[in-house]
Amino acid sequence: MVSVKINAAKLAIASVSFLVLIKVVASILTGSISILADAVHSTLDLIAAFITFIGVRVSDKPADEQHPFGHGKAENVTSIVVVGLIFTAAGIIVYTAVKRLIAGATLELIGIGIYITAAAIVINILISRYLLRVSRGTESLALESEAAHLFSDVLSSCAVLVGLIVVRLTGLNIADPIVALLVALVILKVGYDVLRKSFGGLIDVKLPEAEENTIRACSMEHGSQLVGFNELRTRKAGSQRYIDLHLVMPKNAS
C-alpha cells in the first residue's frame, strides 16, 4: 500500500512538471494572463506534489518511542500546507488579473493557447482521477488533497479555454482577465473544502457515526463475556483509526 501511494505521488510530480512547462510556453507566446494564472496554479501544484510525496513517506513510518501512535497526522499537516499554496495561487491570480483589467492588453497566437490548454485539461483529468482512486483505496489525506488541487486546475483550465475561445471569436480581450478572476474563486472553494477536512484530523474529530456503531456492534457480540463497556472514544490520523474504551469484566473472569 505504501509503494502505491509513493508511486502515485511521483506520477503527480512528473505530470505537473510537464504541465507547468507547456503553460509557461503558451503564456509567453500568447500574452494571456489567464494562461499565466493557470501556469502559476500548476507551479503551486508542483510544489504541493513534492510536499505530498514527503508527507506520504513520513505518515507511513511505523510507530516509535517518540511517536507511539505513529506518524499518520503528517498527512493532515501536509494537507494544510497544500491548502496554503492553493490560497496563495488564488491571491496571485486576483492581483495579476486586476492589473490586466486596468492596463489592458491584446492577445496573440490564441490558437496555440487553445490547443495547449485543452491538452492540459485532458492530462489533469486523468491524473487527478487516478490520485483520487488511490487516495480512497489507501485512505490517504495527502493524496486526496493533491487530487483536489489538480481537479481545481482542471476547472481553471476549462475556464481559461472558454475565455480564449471567446476572445478569438469576439475580439473581447477583457474576457481573459475576467476568466482569471473566476478561476481564483474556484481555487478558493477547493482550498476551503480541503482545509475543513484536514483540520478535522488535527483536532481529533471522532469517526463517523456509522463506524462507531460498527465498533459498538462488535463489542456487543461478546456480551456473554462482558458486563459492558463505556466511554468509547475514536479519532483518525491519516489513514489510521484509533479506538479506546473501558471494558467492564465479570469479577470471576479468568
Coordinates of C-alpha atoms in Angstrom, one line a residue, residues 39-146:
A39 CA 0.7 28.3 -15.1
V40 CA 1.1 29.8 -11.6
H41 CA -1.6 27.5 -10.3
S42 CA 0.2 24.5 -11.9
T43 CA 3.6 25.7 -10.4
L44 CA 2.0 25.6 -7.0
D45 CA 0.6 22.2 -7.9
L46 CA 4.1 21.1 -8.5
I47 CA 5.3 22.4 -5.1
A48 CA 2.3 20.7 -3.5
A49 CA 3.1 17.4 -5.2
F50 CA 6.6 17.5 -3.7
I51 CA 5.1 18.2 -0.3
T52 CA 2.5 15.4 -0.7
F53 CA 5.3 13.0 -1.6
I54 CA 7.2 13.9 1.6
G55 CA 4.0 13.7 3.7
V56 CA 3.1 10.2 2.4
R57 CA 6.6 8.9 3.2
V58 CA 6.6 10.3 6.7
S59 CA 3.0 9.3 7.5
D60 CA 3.6 5.6 6.8
K61 CA 6.6 5.3 9.1
P62 CA 5.9 2.8 11.9
A63 CA 5.3 3.9 15.5
D64 CA 8.5 4.6 17.5
E65 CA 9.4 5.6 21.0
Q66 CA 8.8 9.3 20.3
H67 CA 5.6 8.7 18.3
P68 CA 3.8 5.8 19.9
F69 CA 0.7 6.5 17.8
G70 CA 2.6 6.5 14.6
H71 CA 3.1 9.4 12.1
G72 CA -0.4 9.4 10.4
K73 CA -1.0 13.1 11.2
A74 CA 1.8 14.1 8.9
E75 CA -0.8 13.7 6.1
N76 CA -3.1 16.2 7.8
V77 CA -0.2 18.7 8.2
T78 CA 0.7 18.1 4.6
S79 CA -2.8 18.9 3.5
I80 CA -2.8 22.1 5.5
V81 CA 0.4 23.2 3.7
V82 CA -1.2 22.4 0.3
V83 CA -4.2 24.5 1.2
G84 CA -1.9 27.4 2.0
L85 CA -0.5 27.0 -1.6
I86 CA -4.0 26.9 -3.0
F87 CA -4.8 30.2 -1.3
T88 CA -1.5 31.7 -2.4
A89 CA -2.3 30.8 -6.0
A90 CA -5.7 32.5 -5.8
G91 CA -4.2 35.7 -4.4
I92 CA -1.6 35.9 -7.2
I93 CA -4.2 35.3 -9.9
V94 CA -6.5 38.0 -8.5
Y95 CA -3.7 40.6 -8.3
T96 CA -2.4 39.9 -11.8
A97 CA -5.9 39.8 -13.3
V98 CA -6.9 43.2 -11.7
K99 CA -3.7 44.7 -13.1
R100 CA -4.5 43.5 -16.6
L101 CA -8.1 44.8 -16.3
I102 CA -6.7 48.2 -15.5
A103 CA -3.9 48.3 -18.1
G104 CA -5.5 46.2 -20.9
A105 CA -3.6 44.1 -23.5
T106 CA -4.0 42.3 -26.8
L107 CA -3.6 38.5 -27.1
E108 CA -1.6 36.8 -29.9
L109 CA -1.4 33.3 -31.3
I110 CA -4.6 32.4 -29.5
G111 CA -4.9 29.1 -31.4
I112 CA -1.8 27.8 -29.7
G113 CA -3.1 28.7 -26.3
I114 CA -6.4 26.9 -27.0
Y115 CA -4.6 23.7 -28.1
I116 CA -2.2 23.7 -25.2
T117 CA -4.9 24.4 -22.6
A118 CA -7.1 21.6 -24.0
A119 CA -4.2 19.2 -23.7
A120 CA -3.5 20.3 -20.1
I121 CA -7.2 19.6 -19.2
V122 CA -7.1 16.1 -20.5
I123 CA -3.8 15.3 -18.7
N124 CA -5.0 16.8 -15.4
I125 CA -8.3 14.9 -15.5
L126 CA -6.5 11.6 -16.0
I127 CA -4.0 12.2 -13.2
S128 CA -6.5 13.7 -10.7
R129 CA -8.9 10.8 -11.1
Y130 CA -6.0 8.3 -10.6
L131 CA -4.9 10.1 -7.5
L132 CA -8.4 10.2 -6.1
R133 CA -8.8 6.4 -6.7
V134 CA -5.6 5.7 -4.9
S135 CA -6.4 8.0 -2.0
R136 CA -9.7 6.3 -1.5
G137 CA -8.1 2.8 -1.6
T138 CA -5.4 3.8 0.8
E139 CA -7.3 6.5 2.8
S140 CA -4.5 9.0 2.2
L141 CA -5.5 12.6 3.0
A142 CA -2.3 13.9 1.4
L143 CA -3.2 12.2 -2.0
E144 CA -6.8 13.3 -1.6
S145 CA -5.8 16.9 -1.2
E146 CA -3.4 16.7 -4.1

